[in-house]
Short mmCIF file of C-alpha atoms and ligand atoms in Angstrom, two decimals:
data_model
loop_
_atom_site.label_atom_id
_atom_site.label_comp_id
_atom_site.label_asym_id
_atom_site.label_seq_id
_atom_site.Cartn_x
_atom_site.Cartn_y
_atom_site.Cartn_z
CA UNK A 1 10.28 15.72 18.73
CA UNK A 2 9.76 16.55 15.17
CA UNK A 3 10.06 13.02 13.14
CA UNK A 4 10.99 15.00 9.86
CA UNK A 5 14.16 14.06 8.73
CA UNK A 6 16.43 14.95 5.59
CA UNK A 7 16.51 12.26 3.27
CA UNK A 8 19.97 12.66 2.08
CA UNK A 9 21.08 11.44 5.85
CA UNK A 10 19.12 7.89 5.20
CA UNK A 11 20.68 4.97 4.75
CA UNK A 12 19.24 2.12 3.05
CA UNK A 13 19.97 -1.42 3.40
CA UNK A 14 20.25 -2.21 -0.36
CA UNK A 15 20.92 -6.35 -0.53
CA UNK A 16 18.69 -9.69 -0.10
CA UNK A 17 18.46 -10.61 3.88
CA UNK A 18 18.56 -14.42 4.04
CA UNK A 19 19.82 -16.21 6.99
CA UNK A 20 20.48 -13.87 9.37
CA UNK A 21 22.81 -11.59 7.28
CA UNK A 22 22.30 -8.72 4.29
CA UNK A 23 23.33 -10.09 0.87
CA UNK A 24 25.13 -7.00 -0.73
CA UNK A 25 23.91 -7.19 -4.60
CA UNK A 26 24.23 -4.90 -7.05
CA UNK A 27 20.98 -2.32 -7.99
CA UNK A 28 19.42 -2.73 -11.17
CA UNK A 29 16.32 -0.87 -10.93
CA UNK A 30 16.37 2.90 -10.73
CA UNK A 31 14.39 3.90 -8.06
CA UNK A 32 12.99 7.91 -7.90
CA UNK A 33 12.01 9.17 -4.74
CA UNK A 34 7.96 9.86 -4.90
CA UNK A 35 8.59 13.25 -3.07
CA UNK A 36 10.70 14.78 -5.25
CA UNK A 37 11.40 12.62 -8.00
CA UNK A 38 15.08 12.81 -7.59
CA UNK A 39 16.39 10.16 -8.18
CA UNK A 40 17.73 7.75 -4.94
CA UNK A 41 18.33 4.30 -5.27
CA UNK A 42 18.64 0.97 -7.18
CA UNK A 43 16.99 -2.02 -6.24
CA UNK A 44 18.74 -5.43 -7.26
CA UNK A 45 16.38 -8.33 -8.89
CA UNK A 46 16.81 -11.33 -7.27
CA UNK A 47 17.81 -14.48 -9.80
CA UNK A 48 16.59 -17.90 -9.42
CA UNK A 49 19.25 -19.02 -8.21
CA UNK A 50 19.11 -16.78 -4.80
CA UNK A 51 15.06 -17.69 -4.73
CA UNK A 52 16.62 -21.34 -4.43
CA UNK A 53 19.39 -20.18 -1.67
CA UNK A 54 16.50 -18.59 0.36
CA UNK A 55 14.15 -21.14 0.33
CA UNK A 56 16.94 -23.75 0.68
CA UNK A 57 17.59 -21.33 3.96
CA UNK A 58 14.41 -21.42 5.42
CA UNK A 59 14.14 -25.00 5.10
CA UNK A 60 17.03 -25.09 7.05
CA UNK A 61 15.76 -22.97 9.52
CA UNK A 62 12.62 -24.72 9.82
CA UNK A 63 14.43 -27.91 10.97
CA UNK A 64 17.17 -26.80 13.16
CA UNK A 65 14.92 -24.63 14.57
CA UNK A 66 12.00 -26.93 15.04
CA UNK A 67 9.86 -23.67 14.81
CA UNK A 68 6.49 -25.42 13.41
CA UNK A 69 7.30 -28.09 16.31
CA UNK A 70 8.73 -26.27 19.62
CA UNK A 71 6.93 -24.61 22.67
CA UNK A 72 3.79 -22.59 20.87
CA UNK A 73 4.25 -20.52 23.86
CA UNK A 74 7.83 -19.62 22.85
CA UNK A 75 7.18 -18.83 19.37
CA UNK A 76 4.73 -16.26 20.67
CA UNK A 77 7.09 -14.84 22.78
CA UNK A 78 9.58 -14.11 20.14
CA UNK A 79 6.43 -12.45 17.75
CA UNK A 80 5.92 -10.28 21.05
CA UNK A 81 9.58 -9.62 21.16
CA UNK A 82 9.81 -8.17 17.45
CA UNK A 83 6.57 -6.53 18.07
CA UNK A 84 8.25 -4.43 20.98
CA UNK A 85 11.31 -3.94 18.19
CA UNK A 86 9.60 -2.10 15.12
CA UNK A 87 8.54 0.12 18.78
CA UNK A 88 11.67 1.06 19.69
CA UNK A 89 13.07 1.48 16.62
CA UNK A 90 9.55 2.65 15.13
CA UNK A 91 11.32 6.04 13.95
CA UNK A 92 14.29 4.45 11.79
CA UNK A 93 12.24 2.13 10.41
CA UNK A 94 9.78 5.49 9.71
CA UNK A 95 12.21 6.64 8.51
CA UNK A 96 13.63 4.24 5.93
CA UNK A 97 9.61 3.60 4.71
CA UNK A 98 8.95 7.37 3.90
CA UNK A 99 12.18 8.11 1.95
CA UNK A 100 10.97 5.61 -0.82
CA UNK A 101 7.06 5.32 -0.48
CA UNK A 102 4.35 7.08 -0.59
CA UNK A 103 3.53 7.35 3.11
CA UNK A 104 4.48 10.26 5.67
CA UNK A 105 6.62 9.86 8.13
CA UNK A 106 4.16 11.29 10.44
CA UNK A 107 1.15 8.87 9.67
CA UNK A 108 3.73 5.68 10.13
CA UNK A 109 5.14 6.13 13.07
CA UNK A 110 1.27 6.47 14.78
CA UNK A 111 -0.15 4.77 11.89
CA UNK A 112 1.34 1.77 10.10
CA UNK A 113 4.26 0.67 12.33
CA UNK A 114 2.37 1.16 15.67
CA UNK A 115 -0.84 -1.16 14.13
CA UNK A 116 1.21 -3.54 12.41
CA UNK A 117 2.92 -3.93 16.03
CA UNK A 118 -0.25 -4.82 17.21
CA UNK A 119 -1.00 -7.02 14.71
CA UNK A 120 2.09 -9.59 15.18
CA UNK A 121 0.95 -9.57 19.00
CA UNK A 122 -2.96 -10.60 17.61
CA UNK A 123 -1.13 -13.68 15.61
CA UNK A 124 1.14 -13.93 18.84
CA UNK A 125 -1.62 -15.23 20.53
CA UNK A 126 -2.62 -17.45 18.06
CA UNK A 127 0.17 -19.86 18.44
CA UNK A 128 -0.30 -21.62 21.43
CA UNK A 129 -4.22 -20.41 21.70
CA UNK A 130 -5.27 -22.15 18.71
CA UNK A 131 -5.16 -26.49 18.28
CA UNK A 132 -6.19 -29.60 16.22
CA UNK A 133 -10.14 -30.80 16.95
CA UNK A 134 -11.11 -34.32 18.27
CA UNK A 135 -14.09 -34.74 16.62
CA UNK A 136 -17.29 -36.65 17.20
CA UNK A 137 -17.03 -40.05 15.83
CA UNK A 138 -18.37 -43.97 17.95
CA UNK A 139 -16.65 -45.52 20.38
CA UNK A 140 -14.64 -47.64 18.05
CA UNK A 141 -12.64 -44.95 16.49
CA UNK A 142 -11.35 -41.80 17.60
CA UNK A 143 -11.26 -38.71 15.39
CA UNK A 144 -8.60 -36.37 15.44
CA UNK A 145 -8.08 -33.52 12.47
CA UNK A 146 -4.75 -31.92 13.30
CA UNK A 147 -3.11 -28.90 11.80
CA UNK A 148 -0.16 -28.37 10.64
CA UNK A 149 2.27 -25.50 9.37
CA UNK A 150 3.13 -25.53 5.70
CA UNK A 151 6.73 -25.10 5.76
CA UNK A 152 7.85 -22.29 3.31
CA UNK A 153 5.81 -20.07 2.41
CA UNK A 154 6.41 -17.46 -0.66
CA UNK A 155 4.53 -13.65 0.26
CA UNK A 156 5.23 -10.79 -2.50
CA UNK A 157 3.86 -7.29 -0.98
CA UNK A 158 2.82 -4.32 -3.21
CA UNK A 159 4.59 -1.02 -2.77
CA UNK A 160 0.99 0.91 -1.51
CA UNK A 161 1.79 0.41 2.58
CA UNK A 162 4.83 -2.09 2.56
CA UNK A 163 5.16 -2.20 5.97
CA UNK A 164 1.97 -3.18 6.86
CA UNK A 165 1.85 -5.63 3.89
CA UNK A 166 4.61 -7.28 5.02
CA UNK A 167 3.15 -7.93 8.62
CA UNK A 168 -0.03 -9.18 7.36
CA UNK A 169 1.70 -12.05 5.44
CA UNK A 170 4.85 -12.70 8.10
CA UNK A 171 2.45 -12.29 11.23
CA UNK A 172 -0.28 -14.62 10.66
CA UNK A 173 2.91 -17.52 8.79
CA UNK A 174 5.55 -17.04 11.39
CA UNK A 175 2.65 -17.66 14.19
CA UNK A 176 1.75 -20.57 12.78
CA UNK A 177 5.01 -22.40 12.59
CA UNK A 178 5.80 -21.24 9.11
CA UNK A 179 9.36 -19.94 7.40
CA UNK A 180 8.66 -17.10 4.70
CA UNK A 181 10.52 -16.07 1.98
CA UNK A 182 9.32 -12.11 1.22
CA UNK A 183 9.55 -10.39 -1.99
CA UNK A 184 8.46 -6.97 -1.25
CA UNK A 185 7.91 -4.18 -4.00
CA UNK A 186 10.75 -3.44 -5.90
CA UNK A 187 9.56 0.19 -5.57
CA UNK A 188 9.76 0.47 -1.88
CA UNK A 189 11.34 -3.00 -1.00
CA UNK A 190 14.23 -1.40 2.19
CA UNK A 191 11.18 -0.98 5.28
CA UNK A 192 11.12 -5.04 4.67
CA UNK A 193 14.90 -5.90 5.03
CA UNK A 194 14.72 -4.12 8.14
CA UNK A 195 11.90 -5.46 9.63
CA UNK A 196 13.91 -8.98 8.99
CA UNK A 197 16.76 -7.89 11.24
CA UNK A 198 14.47 -6.86 13.64
CA UNK A 199 13.49 -9.81 13.92
CA UNK A 200 16.60 -12.39 13.76
CA UNK A 201 17.38 -9.00 16.60
CA UNK A 202 14.45 -9.91 18.39
CA UNK A 203 15.52 -13.71 19.05
CA UNK A 204 13.75 -15.35 15.51
CA UNK A 205 16.19 -18.51 14.46
CA UNK A 206 17.57 -17.06 11.13
CA UNK A 207 16.03 -17.82 8.11
CA UNK A 208 13.03 -17.98 9.19
CA UNK A 209 12.64 -14.65 7.11
CA UNK A 210 14.40 -14.36 4.05
CA UNK A 211 13.83 -10.73 2.33
CA UNK A 212 14.45 -11.08 -1.91
CA UNK A 213 14.32 -7.65 -3.86
CA UNK A 214 13.01 -7.80 -7.30
CA UNK A 215 10.79 -7.30 -9.77
CA UNK A 216 7.78 -9.88 -10.17
CA UNK A 217 8.57 -11.70 -13.86
CA UNK A 218 12.37 -12.44 -12.34
CA UNK A 219 11.84 -12.73 -8.94
CA UNK A 220 8.44 -12.66 -8.21
CA UNK A 221 7.88 -15.38 -10.23
CA UNK A 222 10.91 -17.58 -9.30
CA UNK A 223 9.21 -17.51 -5.76
CA UNK A 224 5.66 -18.82 -7.08
CA UNK A 225 7.17 -21.56 -9.19
CA UNK A 226 9.96 -22.53 -6.79
CA UNK A 227 8.62 -26.33 -5.94
CA UNK A 228 9.42 -26.24 -2.15
CA UNK A 229 7.67 -23.06 -1.22
CA UNK A 230 4.39 -25.05 -0.48
CA UNK A 231 1.45 -21.93 0.08
CA UNK A 232 1.72 -18.41 -2.37
CA UNK A 233 0.31 -15.36 -0.28
CA UNK A 234 0.03 -12.27 -2.27
CA UNK A 235 -1.31 -8.52 -2.12
CA UNK A 236 -1.07 -7.05 -5.37
CA UNK A 237 -3.12 -5.89 -8.93
CA UNK A 238 -5.77 -8.31 -10.17
CA UNK A 239 -3.91 -9.41 -13.55
CA UNK A 240 -0.65 -9.79 -11.19
CA UNK A 241 -2.61 -12.28 -9.19
CA UNK A 242 -3.97 -14.37 -12.24
CA UNK A 243 -0.63 -14.25 -13.53
CA UNK A 244 0.30 -15.72 -10.06
CA UNK A 245 -2.21 -18.57 -10.86
CA UNK A 246 -1.24 -19.32 -14.41
CA UNK A 247 2.63 -19.26 -12.94
CA UNK A 248 1.71 -21.71 -10.47
CA UNK A 249 -0.27 -24.32 -12.64
CA UNK A 250 2.35 -24.13 -14.82
CA UNK A 251 4.40 -26.22 -11.87
CA UNK A 252 1.59 -28.12 -10.00
CA UNK A 253 -0.66 -26.52 -7.99
CA UNK A 254 -0.20 -25.02 -4.55
CA UNK A 255 -2.49 -23.09 -2.12
CA UNK A 256 -2.69 -19.23 -2.68
CA UNK A 257 -4.10 -16.52 -0.72
CA UNK A 258 -4.74 -13.45 -2.85
CA UNK A 259 -5.52 -9.81 -2.08
CA UNK A 260 -6.24 -8.04 -5.26
CA UNK A 261 -7.80 -4.65 -6.52
CA UNK A 262 -10.97 -3.47 -5.97
CA UNK A 263 -12.85 0.11 -7.08
CA UNK A 264 -15.13 0.45 -3.97
CA UNK A 265 -18.41 2.12 -3.66
CA UNK A 266 -19.69 4.65 -1.27
CA UNK A 267 -23.86 4.72 -1.10
CA UNK A 268 -25.21 7.66 0.23
CA UNK A 269 -28.87 7.53 1.61
CA UNK A 270 -31.41 10.77 1.81
CA UNK A 271 -31.57 9.87 5.93
CA UNK A 272 -28.12 9.64 6.58
CA UNK A 273 -26.00 11.77 8.80
CA UNK A 274 -24.38 13.87 5.89
CA UNK A 275 -20.91 15.73 7.91
CA UNK A 276 -20.21 11.72 9.59
CA UNK A 277 -20.22 10.48 5.58
CA UNK A 278 -18.40 13.16 3.96
CA UNK A 279 -15.63 12.78 6.92
CA UNK A 280 -15.53 9.19 6.26
CA UNK A 281 -15.58 9.63 2.24
CA UNK A 282 -12.78 11.91 2.38
CA UNK A 283 -10.94 10.58 4.52
CA UNK A 284 -11.05 7.48 2.34
CA UNK A 285 -10.11 8.93 -0.79
CA UNK A 286 -7.50 11.44 1.03
CA UNK A 287 -5.34 8.15 2.53
CA UNK A 288 -2.13 7.56 0.44
CA UNK A 289 -3.49 10.08 -1.83
CA UNK A 290 -6.46 6.96 -3.06
CA UNK A 291 -3.58 4.80 -3.66
CA UNK A 292 -5.65 2.14 -1.28
CA UNK A 293 -6.90 -1.51 -1.96
CA UNK A 294 -10.15 -0.66 -0.59
CA UNK A 295 -10.28 3.32 -1.41
CA UNK A 296 -14.01 4.58 -1.80
CA UNK A 297 -13.37 5.47 -5.24
CA UNK A 298 -17.15 5.77 -6.06
CA UNK A 299 -19.31 7.65 -4.21
CA UNK A 300 -23.30 6.67 -4.95
CA UNK A 301 -25.05 9.57 -3.53
CA UNK A 302 -29.26 9.81 -3.51
CA UNK A 303 -30.23 13.01 -5.85
CA UNK A 304 -31.39 14.92 -2.74
CA UNK A 305 -28.27 15.15 -0.77
CA UNK A 306 -25.61 14.78 -3.15
CA UNK A 307 -25.04 18.68 -3.59
CA UNK A 308 -24.71 19.10 0.12
CA UNK A 309 -22.34 15.86 0.72
CA UNK A 310 -19.95 16.56 -2.00
CA UNK A 311 -19.19 20.50 -0.78
CA UNK A 312 -18.91 18.71 2.22
CA UNK A 313 -16.37 16.48 0.64
CA UNK A 314 -15.01 19.31 -1.40
CA UNK A 315 -13.92 21.39 1.70
CA UNK A 316 -11.87 18.54 3.42
CA UNK A 317 -10.13 17.93 -0.04
CA UNK A 318 -9.43 21.32 -0.17
CA UNK A 319 -7.53 21.48 3.56
CA UNK A 320 -4.96 19.02 2.40
CA UNK A 321 -1.21 19.40 3.10
CA UNK A 322 0.86 17.90 0.85
CA UNK A 323 4.26 17.80 1.20
CA UNK A 324 7.61 15.66 1.03
CA UNK A 325 6.96 12.29 3.19
CA UNK A 326 9.25 12.90 5.36
CA UNK A 327 8.12 16.34 6.56
CA UNK A 328 6.19 15.34 9.62
CA UNK A 329 3.52 18.24 9.08
CA UNK A 330 2.78 16.49 5.70
CA UNK A 331 -0.89 14.60 5.25
CA UNK A 332 -1.42 14.04 1.54
CA UNK A 333 1.08 11.79 -0.32
CA UNK A 334 2.68 11.80 -3.55
CA UNK A 335 1.87 9.47 -6.05
CA UNK A 336 4.11 6.33 -6.64
CA UNK A 337 5.77 7.19 -9.92
CA UNK A 338 5.60 9.88 -12.48
CA UNK A 339 4.14 6.72 -14.71
CA UNK A 340 1.50 6.29 -12.60
CA UNK A 341 0.54 9.81 -12.57
CA UNK A 342 0.12 10.34 -15.76
CA UNK A 343 -1.92 7.00 -16.10
CA UNK A 344 -4.42 8.63 -14.10
CA UNK A 345 -4.47 12.14 -15.23
CA UNK A 346 -5.45 10.31 -18.65
CA UNK A 347 -8.30 8.19 -17.00
CA UNK A 348 -9.49 11.60 -15.61
CA UNK A 349 -9.10 13.71 -19.26
CA UNK A 350 -10.83 11.15 -21.07
CA UNK A 351 -14.02 10.63 -18.55
CA UNK A 352 -13.50 14.49 -18.73
CA UNK A 353 -13.92 14.13 -23.11
CA UNK A 354 -16.59 12.57 -22.52
CA UNK A 355 -18.92 14.60 -21.02
CA UNK A 356 -18.31 14.34 -16.64
CA UNK A 357 -18.07 17.40 -14.78
CA UNK A 358 -14.59 17.47 -12.80
CA UNK A 359 -15.50 19.34 -8.97
CA UNK A 360 -12.49 19.49 -8.12
CA UNK A 361 -8.89 18.81 -9.19
CA UNK A 362 -8.78 17.43 -12.44
CA UNK A 363 -4.84 18.07 -12.74
CA UNK A 364 -1.01 17.34 -11.39
CA UNK A 365 -0.17 19.64 -8.87
CA UNK A 366 3.00 22.04 -9.41
CA UNK A 367 6.35 21.88 -7.83
CA UNK A 368 8.46 18.88 -7.81
CA UNK A 369 7.39 15.09 -6.57
CA UNK A 370 4.22 13.89 -8.14
CA UNK A 371 1.67 14.91 -6.73
CA UNK A 372 -1.96 14.78 -7.84
CA UNK A 373 -5.04 16.84 -6.92
CA UNK A 374 -7.89 15.63 -5.03
CA UNK A 375 -10.59 15.23 -7.51
CA UNK A 376 -13.81 15.11 -7.75
CA UNK A 377 -15.74 13.58 -10.96
CA UNK A 378 -19.77 14.10 -11.68
CA UNK A 379 -22.20 13.09 -14.25
CA UNK A 380 -19.49 10.43 -14.75
CA UNK A 381 -21.10 7.30 -17.62
CA UNK A 382 -21.45 3.95 -16.18
CA UNK A 383 -18.68 2.49 -18.99
CA UNK A 384 -16.28 5.17 -18.44
CA UNK A 385 -12.86 3.73 -17.90
CA UNK A 386 -12.94 6.25 -14.73
CA UNK A 387 -16.42 3.68 -13.25
CA UNK A 388 -14.81 0.70 -14.61
CA UNK A 389 -10.64 0.52 -13.93
CA UNK A 390 -9.02 0.63 -10.19
CA UNK A 391 -7.48 4.59 -10.60
CA UNK A 392 -5.79 3.87 -7.62
CA UNK A 393 -4.94 7.32 -7.13
CA UNK A 394 -7.29 9.84 -5.72
CA UNK A 395 -10.30 10.27 -8.08
CA UNK A 396 -13.70 10.04 -6.59
CA UNK A 397 -16.62 9.79 -9.30
CA UNK A 398 -20.03 10.69 -8.67
CA UNK A 399 -23.49 9.39 -9.67
CA UNK A 400 -26.77 9.94 -8.46
CA UNK A 401 -29.43 7.85 -7.48
CA UNK A 402 -33.54 7.98 -6.43
CA UNK A 403 -34.17 4.33 -5.45
CA UNK A 404 -32.27 1.64 -3.70
CA UNK A 405 -32.55 -0.57 -6.64
CA UNK A 406 -30.92 1.78 -8.80
CA UNK A 407 -28.17 2.67 -6.23
CA UNK A 408 -27.42 -1.69 -5.95
CA UNK A 409 -26.90 -1.82 -9.94
CA UNK A 410 -24.44 0.77 -9.83
CA UNK A 411 -22.65 0.04 -6.57
CA UNK A 412 -22.11 -3.77 -8.77
CA UNK A 413 -18.58 -3.98 -10.16
CA UNK A 414 -18.25 -6.46 -13.10
CA UNK A 415 -14.80 -7.44 -12.02
CA UNK A 416 -14.15 -6.14 -8.01
CA UNK A 417 -15.95 -7.00 -4.77
CA UNK A 418 -13.01 -5.82 -2.08
CA UNK A 419 -15.64 -3.32 0.36
CA UNK A 420 -18.06 -0.29 0.41
CA UNK A 421 -19.46 1.48 2.60
CA UNK A 422 -22.65 2.24 3.09
CA UNK A 423 -24.53 5.52 4.68
CA UNK A 424 -27.81 5.49 6.25
CA UNK A 425 -30.41 5.70 9.21
CA UNK A 426 -32.62 2.96 8.77
CA UNK A 427 -30.97 -0.79 10.01
CA UNK A 428 -33.21 -2.71 7.75
CA UNK A 429 -32.31 -1.30 4.99
CA UNK A 430 -28.36 -1.39 6.21
CA UNK A 431 -28.96 -5.18 6.23
CA UNK A 432 -30.92 -5.51 3.15
CA UNK A 433 -28.24 -3.78 1.39
CA UNK A 434 -25.36 -5.54 2.79
CA UNK A 435 -26.58 -9.08 2.30
CA UNK A 436 -27.48 -7.32 -2.20
CA UNK A 437 -23.96 -5.95 -1.94
CA UNK A 438 -21.47 -8.25 -3.72
CA UNK A 439 -18.39 -7.39 -1.79
CA UNK A 440 -15.73 -9.10 1.10
CA UNK A 441 -16.38 -5.86 3.01
CA UNK A 442 -19.08 -3.27 4.52
CA UNK A 443 -18.56 -0.51 6.57
CA UNK A 444 -21.55 1.14 7.61
CA UNK A 445 -21.55 4.94 8.67
CA UNK A 446 -18.06 4.74 8.78
CA UNK A 447 -15.18 3.61 6.34
CA UNK A 448 -12.09 1.39 6.94
CA UNK A 449 -11.12 -0.11 8.62
CA UNK A 450 -10.66 -0.14 13.05
CA UNK A 451 -8.06 -1.51 15.00
CA UNK A 452 -9.83 -4.98 15.57
CA UNK A 453 -7.61 -7.03 13.62
CA UNK A 454 -9.65 -9.48 14.36
CA UNK A 455 -11.63 -8.88 11.26
CA UNK A 456 -10.45 -10.30 8.05
CA UNK A 457 -9.64 -9.24 5.01
CA UNK A 458 -10.65 -9.85 0.91
CA UNK A 459 -12.16 -9.67 -1.83
CA UNK A 460 -15.05 -11.17 -3.94
CA UNK A 461 -15.03 -11.26 -7.46
CA UNK A 462 -11.87 -11.01 -8.68
CA UNK A 463 -10.37 -8.81 -5.80
CA UNK A 464 -9.04 -12.17 -4.75
CA UNK A 465 -9.38 -15.16 -2.58
CA UNK A 466 -8.89 -15.74 1.14
CA UNK A 467 -8.13 -13.53 3.56
CA UNK A 468 -5.94 -11.67 5.22
CA UNK A 469 -6.15 -10.66 9.53
CA UNK A 470 -8.03 -12.00 11.79
CA UNK A 471 -8.59 -15.85 12.42
CA UNK A 472 -8.70 -16.91 9.01
CA UNK A 473 -5.26 -15.28 8.37
CA UNK A 474 -3.83 -17.32 10.79
CA UNK A 475 -5.75 -20.60 9.94
CA UNK A 476 -4.88 -20.45 6.31
CA UNK A 477 -1.14 -20.76 7.51
CA UNK A 478 -1.92 -24.33 8.72
CA UNK A 479 -3.35 -27.16 6.71
CA UNK A 480 -5.31 -29.97 8.33
CA UNK A 481 -4.77 -33.37 8.21
CA UNK A 482 -7.58 -35.84 9.36
CA UNK A 483 -6.48 -38.60 11.56
CA UNK A 484 -9.02 -41.79 12.68
CA UNK A 485 -7.82 -44.14 15.05
CA UNK A 486 -9.12 -47.48 15.01
CA UNK A 487 -9.25 -48.59 18.47
P1 NAD B 501 1.67 -5.61 -8.62
O1 NAD B 501 0.50 -6.33 -8.84
O2 NAD B 501 1.86 -4.17 -9.51
O3 NAD B 501 2.64 -5.71 -7.71
C1 NAD B 501 2.48 -6.19 -7.00
C2 NAD B 501 3.82 -7.19 -6.02
O4 NAD B 501 3.79 -8.27 -7.15
C3 NAD B 501 5.02 -6.39 -6.10
O5 NAD B 501 5.40 -7.07 -4.96
C4 NAD B 501 5.68 -7.27 -7.55
O6 NAD B 501 6.49 -7.07 -8.11
C5 NAD B 501 5.28 -8.18 -7.90
N1 NAD B 501 4.76 -8.86 -9.22
C6 NAD B 501 4.38 -8.31 -10.33
N2 NAD B 501 3.55 -9.02 -11.20
C7 NAD B 501 3.81 -10.18 -10.35
C8 NAD B 501 4.00 -11.98 -11.43
N3 NAD B 501 3.65 -12.46 -12.15
N4 NAD B 501 4.46 -13.01 -10.15
C9 NAD B 501 4.83 -12.98 -8.56
N5 NAD B 501 4.70 -11.45 -8.61
C10 NAD B 501 4.81 -10.34 -8.63
O7 NAD B 501 0.69 -3.64 -7.65
P2 NAD B 501 1.10 -2.96 -6.79
O8 NAD B 501 0.88 -2.26 -7.83
O9 NAD B 501 2.49 -3.02 -6.09
O10 NAD B 501 0.04 -2.45 -6.15
C11 NAD B 501 -0.73 -2.31 -5.82
C12 NAD B 501 -1.90 -2.86 -5.77
O11 NAD B 501 -2.28 -3.59 -5.29
C13 NAD B 501 -3.33 -2.55 -6.45
O12 NAD B 501 -4.75 -3.61 -7.67
C14 NAD B 501 -4.07 -2.22 -4.93
O13 NAD B 501 -5.44 -3.00 -5.05
C15 NAD B 501 -3.76 -4.36 -4.66
N6 NAD B 501 -4.03 -3.99 -3.05
C16 NAD B 501 -4.52 -4.82 -2.74
C17 NAD B 501 -4.56 -5.14 -1.35
C18 NAD B 501 -6.06 -5.79 -0.78
O14 NAD B 501 -6.16 -5.94 0.46
N7 NAD B 501 -6.54 -6.78 -1.37
C19 NAD B 501 -3.87 -4.32 -0.03
C20 NAD B 501 -3.43 -3.48 -0.52
C21 NAD B 501 -3.25 -4.02 -2.36
#
């Protein structure tokens, strides 16, 4: 059965989800569908009062349900049931996501939703398996490191992979015994509301997930500055991450996980398997049309292999199938908004005006919707905004090198250190380069996540603080108390 659907037939849950009910709210922010540019909804903006109601509801739910103090295995069971429901309702969930985002419906069902359900199960397993520690002390004492949930976690997510990002935040926070107030992006809020509704249906005590809709300046700031939000977990741009740190500092201190922007290099040496490298590099730029934090947007290729490598990448770029996100055959996504597409185009034009050579694309695609052609820019100056700025679109820059040292100089970014790719058959070089790279993740002879959720993700430099996924994400949602008993 085809997953294609009619976007006009989708009914959107426009409102905040607080406790176990949808609080309908007037829409304030106009939303346009990226696939055809048509106006399709308005996103409400939760005021400070509504955010406070969500936080109070979460606090009360933690007390009445004893979620953090009850039997850990029961927490795990509820989360597994929630994951099952995500899979059985995958089509409805995918439609809500696809209609207003850049995620094609086919990729959602087989990818984002399937992976998110597995990640929720992954985190559920921590609930009854990771505990506190008895530590070595002398016989006169007993030392313990006791871990506990924080209480109410404030989570804020971006628009580029809304379901996946909500899963990264909700899974570990809930498994670790917390409640969550989640603010999805104002551009793609509805799938998060549905995820919360499914969680309650799965038996999660009402009030443990509350979803408030709104923008960063009003709703986001009300969450991060709320005195009863014990921890902030944020994914988004570096600028917004810095603003959140400042806002938190205004009212005190609290722990933060910040997953921020990137401008990741992919270094290809002359001995690399070029077909393998081309597939990985093109795949990373074409996935969500380059609108991914880890997009490997800076190709740094050995001068001897740059030409055949780029040819193989271009062949893959030509094979994309752009189309509306509600068409099951679509493999290439639109850009999220007209404004973002114009920004991408301005950076490309500025690079070309400075002497960069456009080997492919370099312009918006014809037709309705905010599509931008897959683009490759060669001879780009290291000082160009095409190299220094996170473009967040399908634009790959090419720079060449002849020595390993040169490659490392080009790869090092003054601001970002999220991820990097290395392609070579030389194991010693792999280890040397991996050590030298300033990046939170290094992928070798491939690019992108596997379905092993145990590998954490997070950035060096301005790409972030702390990790999502892996054991780290679970532990980041618990705090530890050192206890010394004098016997
Ligand atoms: P954004 O920073 O504009 O917005 C992200 C979220 O933060 C939204 O919900 C927004 O409403 C909210 N927000 C904005 N300003 C805020 C403020 N001052 N206080 C509180 N909340 C605020 O980012 P975006 O355009 O939605 O997403 C793209 C960015 O996200 C890119 O920079 C990308 O690299 C990054 N990202 C990072 C990761 C990662 O794991 N490192 C993953 C996905 C996306």
